[in-house]
mmCIF file with all atom_site columns, C-alpha atoms in Angstrom:
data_model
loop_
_atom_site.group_PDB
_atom_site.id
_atom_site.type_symbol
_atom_site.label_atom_id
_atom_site.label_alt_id
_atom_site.label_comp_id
_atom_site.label_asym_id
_atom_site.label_entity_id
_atom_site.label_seq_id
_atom_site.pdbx_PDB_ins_code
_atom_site.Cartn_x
_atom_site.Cartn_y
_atom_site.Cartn_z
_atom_site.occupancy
_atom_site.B_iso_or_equiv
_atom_site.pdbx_formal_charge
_atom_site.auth_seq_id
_atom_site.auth_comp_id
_atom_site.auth_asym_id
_atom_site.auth_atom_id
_atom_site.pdbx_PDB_model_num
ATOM 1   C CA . UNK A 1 1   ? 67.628 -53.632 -24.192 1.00 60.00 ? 19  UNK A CA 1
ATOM 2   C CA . UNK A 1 2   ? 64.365 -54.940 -24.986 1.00 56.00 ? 20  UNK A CA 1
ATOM 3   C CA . UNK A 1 3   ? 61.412 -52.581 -26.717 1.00 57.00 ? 21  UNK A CA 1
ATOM 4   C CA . UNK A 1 4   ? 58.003 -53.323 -26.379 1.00 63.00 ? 22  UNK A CA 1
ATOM 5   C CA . UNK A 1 5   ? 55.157 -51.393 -28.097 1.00 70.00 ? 23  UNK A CA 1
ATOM 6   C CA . UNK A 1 6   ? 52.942 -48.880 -26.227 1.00 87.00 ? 24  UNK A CA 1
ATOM 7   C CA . UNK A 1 7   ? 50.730 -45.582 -27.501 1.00 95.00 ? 25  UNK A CA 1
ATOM 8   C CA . UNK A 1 8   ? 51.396 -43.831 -24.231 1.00 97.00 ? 26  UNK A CA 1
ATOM 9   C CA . UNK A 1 9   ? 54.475 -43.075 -22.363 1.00 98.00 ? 27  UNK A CA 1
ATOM 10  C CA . UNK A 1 10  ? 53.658 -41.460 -18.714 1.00 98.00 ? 28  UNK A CA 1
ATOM 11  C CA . UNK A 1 11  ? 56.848 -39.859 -16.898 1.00 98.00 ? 29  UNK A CA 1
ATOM 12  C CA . UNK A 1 12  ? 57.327 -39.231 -13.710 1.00 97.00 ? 30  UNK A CA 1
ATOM 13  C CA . UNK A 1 13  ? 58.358 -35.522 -13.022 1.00 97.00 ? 31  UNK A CA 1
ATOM 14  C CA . UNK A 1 14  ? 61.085 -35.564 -10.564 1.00 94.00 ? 32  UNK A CA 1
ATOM 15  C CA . UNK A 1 15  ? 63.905 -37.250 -10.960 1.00 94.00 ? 33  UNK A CA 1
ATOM 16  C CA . UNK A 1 16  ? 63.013 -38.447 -14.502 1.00 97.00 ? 34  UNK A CA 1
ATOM 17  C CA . UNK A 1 17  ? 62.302 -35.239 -16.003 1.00 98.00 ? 35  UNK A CA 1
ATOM 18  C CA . UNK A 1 18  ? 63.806 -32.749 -13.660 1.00 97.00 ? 36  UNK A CA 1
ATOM 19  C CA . UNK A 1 19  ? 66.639 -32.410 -11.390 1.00 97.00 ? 37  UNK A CA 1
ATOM 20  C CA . UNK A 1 20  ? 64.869 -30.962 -8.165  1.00 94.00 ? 38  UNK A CA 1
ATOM 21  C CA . UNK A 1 21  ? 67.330 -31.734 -5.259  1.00 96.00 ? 39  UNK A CA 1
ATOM 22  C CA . UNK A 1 22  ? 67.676 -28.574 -4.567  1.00 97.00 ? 40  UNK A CA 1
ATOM 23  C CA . UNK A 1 23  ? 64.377 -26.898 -4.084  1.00 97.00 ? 41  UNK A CA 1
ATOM 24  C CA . UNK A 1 24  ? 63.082 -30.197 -2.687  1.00 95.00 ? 42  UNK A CA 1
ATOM 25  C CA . UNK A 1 25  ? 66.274 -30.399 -0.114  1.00 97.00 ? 43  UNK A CA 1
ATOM 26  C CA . UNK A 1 26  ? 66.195 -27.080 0.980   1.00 98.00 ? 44  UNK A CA 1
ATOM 27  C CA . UNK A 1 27  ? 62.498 -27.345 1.954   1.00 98.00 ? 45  UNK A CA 1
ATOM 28  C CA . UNK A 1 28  ? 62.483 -30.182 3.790   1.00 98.00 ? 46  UNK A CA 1
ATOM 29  C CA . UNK A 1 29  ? 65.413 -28.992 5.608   1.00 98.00 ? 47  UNK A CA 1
ATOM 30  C CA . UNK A 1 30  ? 63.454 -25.658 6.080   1.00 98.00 ? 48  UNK A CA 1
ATOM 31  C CA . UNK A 1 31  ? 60.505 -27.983 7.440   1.00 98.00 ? 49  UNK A CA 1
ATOM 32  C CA . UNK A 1 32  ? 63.324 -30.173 9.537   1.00 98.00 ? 50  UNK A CA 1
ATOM 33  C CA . UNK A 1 33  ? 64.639 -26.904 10.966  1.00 98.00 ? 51  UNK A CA 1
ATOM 34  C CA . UNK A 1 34  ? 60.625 -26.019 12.401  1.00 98.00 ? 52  UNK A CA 1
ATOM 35  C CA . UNK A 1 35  ? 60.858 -29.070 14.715  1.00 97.00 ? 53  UNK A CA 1
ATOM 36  C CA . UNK A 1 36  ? 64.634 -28.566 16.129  1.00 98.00 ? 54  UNK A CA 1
ATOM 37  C CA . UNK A 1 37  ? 66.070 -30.894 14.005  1.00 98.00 ? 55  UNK A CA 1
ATOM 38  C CA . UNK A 1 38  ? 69.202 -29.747 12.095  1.00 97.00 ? 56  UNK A CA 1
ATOM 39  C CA . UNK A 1 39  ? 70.344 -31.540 9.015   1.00 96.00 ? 57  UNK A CA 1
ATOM 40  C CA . UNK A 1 40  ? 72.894 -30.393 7.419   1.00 94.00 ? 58  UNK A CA 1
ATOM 41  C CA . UNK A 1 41  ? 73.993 -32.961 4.913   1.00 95.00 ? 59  UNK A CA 1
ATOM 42  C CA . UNK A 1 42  ? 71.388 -32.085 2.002   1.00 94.00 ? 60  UNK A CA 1
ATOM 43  C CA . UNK A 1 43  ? 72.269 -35.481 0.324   1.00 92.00 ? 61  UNK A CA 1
ATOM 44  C CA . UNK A 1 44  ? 70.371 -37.248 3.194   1.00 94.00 ? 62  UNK A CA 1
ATOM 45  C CA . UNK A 1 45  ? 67.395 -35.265 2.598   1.00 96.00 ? 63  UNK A CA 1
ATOM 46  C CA . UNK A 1 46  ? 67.204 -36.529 -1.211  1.00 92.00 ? 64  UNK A CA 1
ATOM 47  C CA . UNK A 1 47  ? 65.130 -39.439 0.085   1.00 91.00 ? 65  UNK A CA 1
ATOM 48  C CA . UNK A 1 48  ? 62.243 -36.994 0.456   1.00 93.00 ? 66  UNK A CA 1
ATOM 49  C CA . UNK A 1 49  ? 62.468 -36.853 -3.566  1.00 86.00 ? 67  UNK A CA 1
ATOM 50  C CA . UNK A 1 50  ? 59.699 -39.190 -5.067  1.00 76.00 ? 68  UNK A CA 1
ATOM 51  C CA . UNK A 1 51  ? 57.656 -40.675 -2.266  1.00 81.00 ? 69  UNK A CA 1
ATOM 52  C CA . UNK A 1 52  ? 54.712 -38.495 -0.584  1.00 84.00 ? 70  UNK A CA 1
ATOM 53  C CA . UNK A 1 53  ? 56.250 -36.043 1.884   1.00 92.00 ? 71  UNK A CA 1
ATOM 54  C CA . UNK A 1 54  ? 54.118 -37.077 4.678   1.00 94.00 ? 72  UNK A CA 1
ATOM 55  C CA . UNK A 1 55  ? 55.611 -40.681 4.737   1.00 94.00 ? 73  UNK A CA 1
ATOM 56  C CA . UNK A 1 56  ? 59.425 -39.304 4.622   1.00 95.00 ? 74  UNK A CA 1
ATOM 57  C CA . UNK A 1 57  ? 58.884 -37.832 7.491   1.00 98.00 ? 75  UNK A CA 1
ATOM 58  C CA . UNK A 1 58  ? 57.085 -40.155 8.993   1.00 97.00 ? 76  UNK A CA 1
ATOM 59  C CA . UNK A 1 59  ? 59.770 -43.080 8.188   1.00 96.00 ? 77  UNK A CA 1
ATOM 60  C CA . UNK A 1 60  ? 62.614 -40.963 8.441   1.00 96.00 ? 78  UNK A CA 1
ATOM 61  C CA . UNK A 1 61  ? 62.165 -38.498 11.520  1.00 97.00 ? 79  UNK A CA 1
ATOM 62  C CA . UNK A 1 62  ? 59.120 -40.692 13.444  1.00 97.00 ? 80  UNK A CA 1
ATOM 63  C CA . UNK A 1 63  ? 56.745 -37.915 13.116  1.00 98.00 ? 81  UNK A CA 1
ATOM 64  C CA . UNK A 1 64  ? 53.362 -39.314 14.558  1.00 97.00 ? 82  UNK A CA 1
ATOM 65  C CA . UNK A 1 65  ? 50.366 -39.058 11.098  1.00 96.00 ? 83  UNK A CA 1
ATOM 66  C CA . UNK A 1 66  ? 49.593 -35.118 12.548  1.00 96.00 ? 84  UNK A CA 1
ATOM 67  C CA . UNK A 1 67  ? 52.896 -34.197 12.775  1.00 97.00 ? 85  UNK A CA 1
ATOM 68  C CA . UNK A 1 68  ? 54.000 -35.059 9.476   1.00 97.00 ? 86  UNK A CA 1
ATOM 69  C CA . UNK A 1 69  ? 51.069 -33.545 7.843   1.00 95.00 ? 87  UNK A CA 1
ATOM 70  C CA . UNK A 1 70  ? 51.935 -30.804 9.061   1.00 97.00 ? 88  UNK A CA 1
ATOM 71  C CA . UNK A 1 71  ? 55.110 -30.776 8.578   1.00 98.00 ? 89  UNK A CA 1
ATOM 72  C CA . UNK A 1 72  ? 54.011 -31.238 5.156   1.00 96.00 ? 90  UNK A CA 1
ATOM 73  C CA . UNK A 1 73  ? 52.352 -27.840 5.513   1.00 96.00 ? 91  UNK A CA 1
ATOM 74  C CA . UNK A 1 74  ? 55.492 -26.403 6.860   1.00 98.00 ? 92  UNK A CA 1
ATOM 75  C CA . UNK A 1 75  ? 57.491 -27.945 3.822   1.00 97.00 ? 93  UNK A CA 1
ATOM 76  C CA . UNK A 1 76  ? 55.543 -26.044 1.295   1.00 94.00 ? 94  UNK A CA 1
ATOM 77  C CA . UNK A 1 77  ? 55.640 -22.503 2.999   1.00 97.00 ? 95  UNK A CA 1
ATOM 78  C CA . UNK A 1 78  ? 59.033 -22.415 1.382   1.00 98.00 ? 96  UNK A CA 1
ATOM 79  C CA . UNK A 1 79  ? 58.704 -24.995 -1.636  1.00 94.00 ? 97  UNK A CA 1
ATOM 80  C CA . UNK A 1 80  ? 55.361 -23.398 -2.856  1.00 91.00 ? 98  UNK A CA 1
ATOM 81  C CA . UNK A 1 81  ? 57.399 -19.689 -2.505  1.00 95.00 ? 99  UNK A CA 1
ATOM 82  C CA . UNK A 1 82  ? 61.088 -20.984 -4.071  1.00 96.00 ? 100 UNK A CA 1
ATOM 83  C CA . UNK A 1 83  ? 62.016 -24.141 -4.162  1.00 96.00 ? 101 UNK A CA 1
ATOM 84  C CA . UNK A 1 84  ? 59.610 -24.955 -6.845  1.00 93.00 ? 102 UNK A CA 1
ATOM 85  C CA . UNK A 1 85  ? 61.906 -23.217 -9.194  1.00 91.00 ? 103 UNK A CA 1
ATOM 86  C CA . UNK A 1 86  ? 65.340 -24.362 -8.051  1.00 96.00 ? 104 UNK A CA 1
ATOM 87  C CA . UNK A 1 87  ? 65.417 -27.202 -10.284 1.00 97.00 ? 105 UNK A CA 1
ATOM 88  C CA . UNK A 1 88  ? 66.722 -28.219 -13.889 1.00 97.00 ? 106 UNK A CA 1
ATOM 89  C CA . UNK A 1 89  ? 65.324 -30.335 -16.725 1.00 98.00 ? 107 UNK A CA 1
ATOM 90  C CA . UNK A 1 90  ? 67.806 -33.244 -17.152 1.00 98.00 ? 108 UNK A CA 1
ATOM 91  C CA . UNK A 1 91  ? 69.897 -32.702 -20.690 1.00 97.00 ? 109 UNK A CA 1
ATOM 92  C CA . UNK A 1 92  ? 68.048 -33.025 -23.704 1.00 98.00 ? 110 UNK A CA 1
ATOM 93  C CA . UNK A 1 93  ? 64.958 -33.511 -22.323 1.00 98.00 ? 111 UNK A CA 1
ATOM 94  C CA . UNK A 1 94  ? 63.109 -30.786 -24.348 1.00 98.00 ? 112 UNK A CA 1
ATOM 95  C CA . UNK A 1 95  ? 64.426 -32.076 -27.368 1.00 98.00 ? 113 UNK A CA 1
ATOM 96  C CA . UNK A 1 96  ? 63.424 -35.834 -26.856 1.00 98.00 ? 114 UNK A CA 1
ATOM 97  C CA . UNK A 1 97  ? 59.940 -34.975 -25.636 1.00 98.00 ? 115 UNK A CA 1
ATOM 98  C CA . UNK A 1 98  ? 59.248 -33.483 -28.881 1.00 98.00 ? 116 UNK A CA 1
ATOM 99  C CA . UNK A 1 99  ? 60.515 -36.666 -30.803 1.00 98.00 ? 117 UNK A CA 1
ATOM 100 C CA . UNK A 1 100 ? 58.039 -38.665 -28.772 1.00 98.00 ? 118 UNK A CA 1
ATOM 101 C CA . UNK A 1 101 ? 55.249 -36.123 -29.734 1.00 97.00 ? 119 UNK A CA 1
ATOM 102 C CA . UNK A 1 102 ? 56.660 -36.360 -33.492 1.00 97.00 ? 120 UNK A CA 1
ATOM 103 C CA . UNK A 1 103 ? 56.666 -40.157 -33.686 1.00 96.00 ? 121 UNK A CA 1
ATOM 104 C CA . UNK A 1 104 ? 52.568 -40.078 -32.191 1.00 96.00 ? 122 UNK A CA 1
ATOM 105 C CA . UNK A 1 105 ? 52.952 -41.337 -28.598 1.00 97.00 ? 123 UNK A CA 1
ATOM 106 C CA . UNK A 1 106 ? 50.402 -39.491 -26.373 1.00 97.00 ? 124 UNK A CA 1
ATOM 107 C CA . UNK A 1 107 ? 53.016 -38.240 -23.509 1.00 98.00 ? 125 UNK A CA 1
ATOM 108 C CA . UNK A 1 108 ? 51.587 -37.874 -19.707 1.00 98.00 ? 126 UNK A CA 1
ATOM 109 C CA . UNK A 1 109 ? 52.822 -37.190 -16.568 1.00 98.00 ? 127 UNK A CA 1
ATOM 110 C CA . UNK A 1 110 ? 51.613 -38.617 -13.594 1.00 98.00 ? 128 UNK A CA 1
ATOM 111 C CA . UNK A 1 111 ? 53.772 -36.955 -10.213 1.00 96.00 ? 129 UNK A CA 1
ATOM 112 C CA . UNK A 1 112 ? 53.188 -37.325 -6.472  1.00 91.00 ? 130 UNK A CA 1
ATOM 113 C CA . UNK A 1 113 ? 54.059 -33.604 -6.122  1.00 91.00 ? 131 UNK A CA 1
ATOM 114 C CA . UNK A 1 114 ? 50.948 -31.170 -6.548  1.00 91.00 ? 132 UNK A CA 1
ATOM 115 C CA . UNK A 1 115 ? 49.436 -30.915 -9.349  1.00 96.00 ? 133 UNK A CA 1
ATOM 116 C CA . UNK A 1 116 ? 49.525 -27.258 -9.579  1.00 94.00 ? 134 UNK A CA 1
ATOM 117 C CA . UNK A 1 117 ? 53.045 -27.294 -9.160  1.00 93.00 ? 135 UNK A CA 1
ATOM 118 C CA . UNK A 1 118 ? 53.826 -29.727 -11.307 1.00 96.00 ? 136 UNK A CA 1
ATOM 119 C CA . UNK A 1 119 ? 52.557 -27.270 -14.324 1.00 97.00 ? 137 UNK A CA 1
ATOM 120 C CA . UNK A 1 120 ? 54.073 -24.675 -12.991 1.00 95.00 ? 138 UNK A CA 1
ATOM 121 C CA . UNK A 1 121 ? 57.139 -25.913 -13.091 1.00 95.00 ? 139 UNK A CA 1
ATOM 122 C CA . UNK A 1 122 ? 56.486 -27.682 -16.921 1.00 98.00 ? 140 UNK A CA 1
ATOM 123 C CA . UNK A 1 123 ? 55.191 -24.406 -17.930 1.00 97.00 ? 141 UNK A CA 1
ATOM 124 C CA . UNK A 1 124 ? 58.484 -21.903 -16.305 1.00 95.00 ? 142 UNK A CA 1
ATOM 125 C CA . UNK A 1 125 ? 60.380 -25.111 -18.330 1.00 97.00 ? 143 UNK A CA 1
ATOM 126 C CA . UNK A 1 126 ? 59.149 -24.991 -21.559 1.00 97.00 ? 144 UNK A CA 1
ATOM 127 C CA . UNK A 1 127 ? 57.671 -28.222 -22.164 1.00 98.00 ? 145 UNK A CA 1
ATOM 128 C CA . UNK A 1 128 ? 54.212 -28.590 -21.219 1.00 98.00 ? 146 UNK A CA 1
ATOM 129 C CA . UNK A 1 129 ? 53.165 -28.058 -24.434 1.00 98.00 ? 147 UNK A CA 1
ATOM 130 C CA . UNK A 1 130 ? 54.589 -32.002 -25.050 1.00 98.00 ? 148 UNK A CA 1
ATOM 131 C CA . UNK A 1 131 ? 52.167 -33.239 -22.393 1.00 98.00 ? 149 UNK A CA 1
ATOM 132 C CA . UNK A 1 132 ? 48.629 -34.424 -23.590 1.00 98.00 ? 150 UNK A CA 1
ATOM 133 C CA . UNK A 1 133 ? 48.014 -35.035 -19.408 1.00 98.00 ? 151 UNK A CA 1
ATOM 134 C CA . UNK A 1 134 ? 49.783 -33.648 -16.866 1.00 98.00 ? 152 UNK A CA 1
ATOM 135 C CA . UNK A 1 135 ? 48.136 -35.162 -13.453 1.00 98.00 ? 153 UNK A CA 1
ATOM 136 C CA . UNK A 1 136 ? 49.464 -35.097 -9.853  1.00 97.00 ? 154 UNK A CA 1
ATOM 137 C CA . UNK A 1 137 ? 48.779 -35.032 -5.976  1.00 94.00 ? 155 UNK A CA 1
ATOM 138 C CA . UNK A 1 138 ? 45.657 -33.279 -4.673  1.00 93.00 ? 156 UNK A CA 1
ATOM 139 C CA . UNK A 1 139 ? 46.657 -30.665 -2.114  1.00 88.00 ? 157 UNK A CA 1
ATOM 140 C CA . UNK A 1 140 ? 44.299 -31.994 0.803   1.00 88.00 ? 158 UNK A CA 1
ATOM 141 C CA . UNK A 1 141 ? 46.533 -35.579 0.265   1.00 84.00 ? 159 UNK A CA 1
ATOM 142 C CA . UNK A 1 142 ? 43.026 -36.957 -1.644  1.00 91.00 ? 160 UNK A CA 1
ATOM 143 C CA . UNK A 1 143 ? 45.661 -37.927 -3.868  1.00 94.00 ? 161 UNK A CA 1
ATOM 144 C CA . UNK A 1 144 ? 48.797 -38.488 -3.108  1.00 89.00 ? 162 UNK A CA 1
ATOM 145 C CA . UNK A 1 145 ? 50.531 -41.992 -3.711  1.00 92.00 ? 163 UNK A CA 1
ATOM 146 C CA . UNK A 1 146 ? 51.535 -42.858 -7.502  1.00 95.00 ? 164 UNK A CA 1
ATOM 147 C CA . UNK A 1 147 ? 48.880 -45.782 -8.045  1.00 96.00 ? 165 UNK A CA 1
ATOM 148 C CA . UNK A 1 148 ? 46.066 -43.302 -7.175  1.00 97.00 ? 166 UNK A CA 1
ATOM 149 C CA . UNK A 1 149 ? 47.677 -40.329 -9.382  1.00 97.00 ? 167 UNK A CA 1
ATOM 150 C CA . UNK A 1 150 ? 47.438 -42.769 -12.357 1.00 97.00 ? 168 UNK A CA 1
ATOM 151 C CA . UNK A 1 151 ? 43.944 -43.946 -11.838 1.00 97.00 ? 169 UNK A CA 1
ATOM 152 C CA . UNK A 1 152 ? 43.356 -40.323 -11.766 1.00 97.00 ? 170 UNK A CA 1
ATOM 153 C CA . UNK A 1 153 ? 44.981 -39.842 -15.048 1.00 97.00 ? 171 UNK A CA 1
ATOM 154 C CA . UNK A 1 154 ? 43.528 -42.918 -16.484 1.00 96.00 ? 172 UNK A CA 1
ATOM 155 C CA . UNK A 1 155 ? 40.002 -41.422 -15.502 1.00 96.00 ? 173 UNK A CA 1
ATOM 156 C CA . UNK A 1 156 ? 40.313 -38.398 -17.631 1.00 96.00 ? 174 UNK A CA 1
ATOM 157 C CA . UNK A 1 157 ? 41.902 -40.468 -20.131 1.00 96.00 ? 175 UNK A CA 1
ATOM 158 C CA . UNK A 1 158 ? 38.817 -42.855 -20.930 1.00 94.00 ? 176 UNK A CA 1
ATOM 159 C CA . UNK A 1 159 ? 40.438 -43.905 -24.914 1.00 94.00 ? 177 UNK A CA 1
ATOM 160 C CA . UNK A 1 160 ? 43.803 -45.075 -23.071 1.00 94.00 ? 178 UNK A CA 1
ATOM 161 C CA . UNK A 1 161 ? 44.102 -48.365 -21.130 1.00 94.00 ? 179 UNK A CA 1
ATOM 162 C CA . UNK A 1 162 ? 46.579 -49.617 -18.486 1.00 95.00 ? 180 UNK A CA 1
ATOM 163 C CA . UNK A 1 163 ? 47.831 -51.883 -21.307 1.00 95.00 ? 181 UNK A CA 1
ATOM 164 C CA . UNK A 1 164 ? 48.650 -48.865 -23.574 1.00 96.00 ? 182 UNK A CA 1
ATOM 165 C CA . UNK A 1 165 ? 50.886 -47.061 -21.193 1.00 97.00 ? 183 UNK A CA 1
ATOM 166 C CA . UNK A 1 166 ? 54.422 -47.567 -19.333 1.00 98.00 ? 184 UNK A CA 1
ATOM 167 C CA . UNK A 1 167 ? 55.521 -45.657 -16.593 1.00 98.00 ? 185 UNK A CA 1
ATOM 168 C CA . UNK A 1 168 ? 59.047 -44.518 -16.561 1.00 98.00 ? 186 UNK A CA 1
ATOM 169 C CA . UNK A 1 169 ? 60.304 -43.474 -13.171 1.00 98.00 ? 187 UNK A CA 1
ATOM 170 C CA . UNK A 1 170 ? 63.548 -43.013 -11.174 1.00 96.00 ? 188 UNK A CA 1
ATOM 171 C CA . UNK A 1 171 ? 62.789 -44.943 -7.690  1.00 94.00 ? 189 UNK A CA 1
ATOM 172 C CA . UNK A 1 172 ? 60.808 -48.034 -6.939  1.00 95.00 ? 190 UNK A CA 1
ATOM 173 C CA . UNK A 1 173 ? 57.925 -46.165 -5.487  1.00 93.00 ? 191 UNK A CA 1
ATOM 174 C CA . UNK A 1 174 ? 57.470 -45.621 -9.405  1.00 96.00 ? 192 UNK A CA 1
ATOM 175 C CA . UNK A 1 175 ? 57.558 -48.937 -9.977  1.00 97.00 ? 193 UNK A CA 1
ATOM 176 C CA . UNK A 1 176 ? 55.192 -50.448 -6.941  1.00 97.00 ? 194 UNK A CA 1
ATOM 177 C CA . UNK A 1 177 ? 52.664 -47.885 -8.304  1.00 96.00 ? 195 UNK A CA 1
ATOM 178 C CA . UNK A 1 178 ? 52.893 -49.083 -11.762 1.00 97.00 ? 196 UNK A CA 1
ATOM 179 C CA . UNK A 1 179 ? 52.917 -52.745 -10.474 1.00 97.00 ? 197 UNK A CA 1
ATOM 180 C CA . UNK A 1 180 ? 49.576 -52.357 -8.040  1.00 97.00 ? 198 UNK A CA 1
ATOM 181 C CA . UNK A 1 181 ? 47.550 -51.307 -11.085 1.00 97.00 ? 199 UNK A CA 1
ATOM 182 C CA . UNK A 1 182 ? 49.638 -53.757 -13.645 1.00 97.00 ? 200 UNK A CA 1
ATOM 183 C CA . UNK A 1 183 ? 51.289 -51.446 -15.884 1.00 97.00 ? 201 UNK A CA 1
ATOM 184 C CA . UNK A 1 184 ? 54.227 -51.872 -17.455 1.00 97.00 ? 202 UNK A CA 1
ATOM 185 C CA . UNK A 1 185 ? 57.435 -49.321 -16.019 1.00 98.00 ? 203 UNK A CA 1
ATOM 186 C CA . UNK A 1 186 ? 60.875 -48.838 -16.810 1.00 98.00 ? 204 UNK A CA 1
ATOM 187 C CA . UNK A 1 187 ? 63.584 -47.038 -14.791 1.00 98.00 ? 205 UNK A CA 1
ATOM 188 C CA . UNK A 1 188 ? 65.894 -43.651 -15.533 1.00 98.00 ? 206 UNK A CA 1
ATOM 189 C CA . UNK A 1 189 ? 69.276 -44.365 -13.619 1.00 98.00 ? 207 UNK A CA 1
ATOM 190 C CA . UNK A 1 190 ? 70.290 -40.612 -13.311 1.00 97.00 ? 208 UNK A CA 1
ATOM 191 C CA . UNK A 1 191 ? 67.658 -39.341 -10.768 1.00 95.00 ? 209 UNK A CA 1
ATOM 192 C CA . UNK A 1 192 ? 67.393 -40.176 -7.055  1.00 92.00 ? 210 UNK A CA 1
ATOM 193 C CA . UNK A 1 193 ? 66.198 -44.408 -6.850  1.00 92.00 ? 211 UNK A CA 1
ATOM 194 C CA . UNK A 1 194 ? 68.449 -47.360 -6.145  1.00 94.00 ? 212 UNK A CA 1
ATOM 195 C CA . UNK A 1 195 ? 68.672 -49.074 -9.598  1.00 97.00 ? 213 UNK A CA 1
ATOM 196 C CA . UNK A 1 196 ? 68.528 -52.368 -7.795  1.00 97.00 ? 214 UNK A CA 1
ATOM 197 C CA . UNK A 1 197 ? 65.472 -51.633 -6.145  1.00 96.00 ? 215 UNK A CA 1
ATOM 198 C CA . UNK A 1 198 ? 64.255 -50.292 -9.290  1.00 97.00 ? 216 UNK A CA 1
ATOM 199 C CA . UNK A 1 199 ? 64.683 -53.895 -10.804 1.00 97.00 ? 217 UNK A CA 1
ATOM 200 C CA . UNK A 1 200 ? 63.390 -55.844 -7.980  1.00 97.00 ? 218 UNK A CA 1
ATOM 201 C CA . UNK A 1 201 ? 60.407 -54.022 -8.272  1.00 97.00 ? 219 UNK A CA 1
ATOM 202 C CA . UNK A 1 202 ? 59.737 -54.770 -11.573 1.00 96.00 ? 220 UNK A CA 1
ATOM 203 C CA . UNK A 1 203 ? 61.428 -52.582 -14.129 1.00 98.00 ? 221 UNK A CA 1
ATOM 204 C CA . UNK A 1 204 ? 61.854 -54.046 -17.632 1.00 97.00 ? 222 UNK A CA 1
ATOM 205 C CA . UNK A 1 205 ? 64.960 -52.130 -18.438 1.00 97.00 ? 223 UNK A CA 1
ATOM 206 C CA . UNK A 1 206 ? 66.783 -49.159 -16.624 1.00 97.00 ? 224 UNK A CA 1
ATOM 207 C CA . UNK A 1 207 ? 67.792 -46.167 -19.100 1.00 97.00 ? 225 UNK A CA 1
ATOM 208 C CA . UNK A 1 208 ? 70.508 -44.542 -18.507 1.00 98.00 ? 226 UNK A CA 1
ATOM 209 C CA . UNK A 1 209 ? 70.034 -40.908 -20.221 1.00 98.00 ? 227 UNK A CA 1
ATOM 210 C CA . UNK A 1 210 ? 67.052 -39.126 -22.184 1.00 98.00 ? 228 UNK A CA 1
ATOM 211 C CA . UNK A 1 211 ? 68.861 -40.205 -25.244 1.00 97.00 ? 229 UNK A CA 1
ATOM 212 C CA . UNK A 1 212 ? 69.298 -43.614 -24.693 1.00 97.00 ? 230 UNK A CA 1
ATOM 213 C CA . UNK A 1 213 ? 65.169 -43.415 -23.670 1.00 97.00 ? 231 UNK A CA 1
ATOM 214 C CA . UNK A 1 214 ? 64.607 -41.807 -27.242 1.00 97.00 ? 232 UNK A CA 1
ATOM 215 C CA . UNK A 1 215 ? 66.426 -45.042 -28.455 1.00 96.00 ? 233 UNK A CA 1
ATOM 216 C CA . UNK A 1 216 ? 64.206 -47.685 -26.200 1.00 96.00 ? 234 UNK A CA 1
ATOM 217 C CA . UNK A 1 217 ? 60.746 -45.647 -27.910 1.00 95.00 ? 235 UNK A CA 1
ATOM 218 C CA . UNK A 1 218 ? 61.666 -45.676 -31.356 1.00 92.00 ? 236 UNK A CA 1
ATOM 219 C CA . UNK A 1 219 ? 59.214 -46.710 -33.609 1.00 63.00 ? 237 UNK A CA 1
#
């Protein structure tokens, strides 16, 4: 395990943060369910964790652009109601956050889910108060995909540069976004990505609890 230096650490929310299999499951089941289609096995449905809605169901289900935007729409009826809540910060997460704060990194969080959600959820968790940005998707899909939810952190962030901050993620989508703007990233291995894919895409080490992610940031 290599460490490099960087001021600012931005996290991805599900997967790296939070356990959200459930809510996020359960909803896109609900949303499945709307168009006849019956999925039972909610494992499948974890590949809806992490990339923007719209193109799961898209790739997954062959949902023409419409379709899956609204299904999108249909998604959140439940998420926005429920499933927001039926998730879990990942063990000592709370606890390691504030060591981060403690040792002076400026902490972010840069999601594809909504924004508004996003603190929500932070907030009902406890830990927002680590976060010096907290910055997500745009409900009208203005912002949706992880390279544009960083420039949009980056933008109210004017003292921080691209070379100041690593992303740490739990799928390659995390990764690719980091990549397309040239920021650093490395990968959590207990969320929902391939760990392979994670390195092929360009992760500089893969962490394998909060813990050992303390460890990799110590000053």
């Amino acid at each position: 395990m290599k460490k490099i230096k960087k001021k600012a650490i931005l996290f991805d929310l599900d997967g790296t943060l939070i356990d959200s299999s459930e809510g996020i499951t359960k909803s896109a089941q609900y949303a499945l369910r709307h168009y006849g289609i019956e999925e039972s096995d909610l494992k499948k449905l974890y590949r809806f964790i992490g990339p923007p809605l719209a193109d799961s169901f898209e790739k997954w289900y062959g949902f023409s652009r419409a379709q899956a935007v609204e299904a999108v729409d249909v998604f959140r009826e439940r998420y926005q109601s429920i499933g927001y809540l039926e998730c879990e910060l990942y063990p000592d997460t709370g606890k390691v956050l504030e060591s981060l704060k403690q040792m002076g990194y400026f902490l972010g969080v840069a999601t594809s889910k909504p924004e508004v959600t996003a603190r929500i959820i932070l907030k009902d968790k406890g830990v927002d108060c680590y976060f010096d940005a907290i910055c997500g998707a745009t409900m009208d899909g203005r912002i949706e995909k992880k390279a544009d939810v960083i420039r949009e952190l980056l933008k109210r962030e004017p003292d921080y540069a691209i070379s100041d901050m690593i992303l740490v993620g739990d799928t390659a989508f995390d990764m690719q976004g980091a990549n397309l703007l040239g920021m650093d990233s490395v990968a959590v291995s207990f969320g929902f990505g391939d760990v392979a894919e994670m390195k092929e895409a360009g992760a500089l080490d893969v962490l394998d609890s909060m813990n050992m992610l303390l460890e990799y940031f110590k000053r």
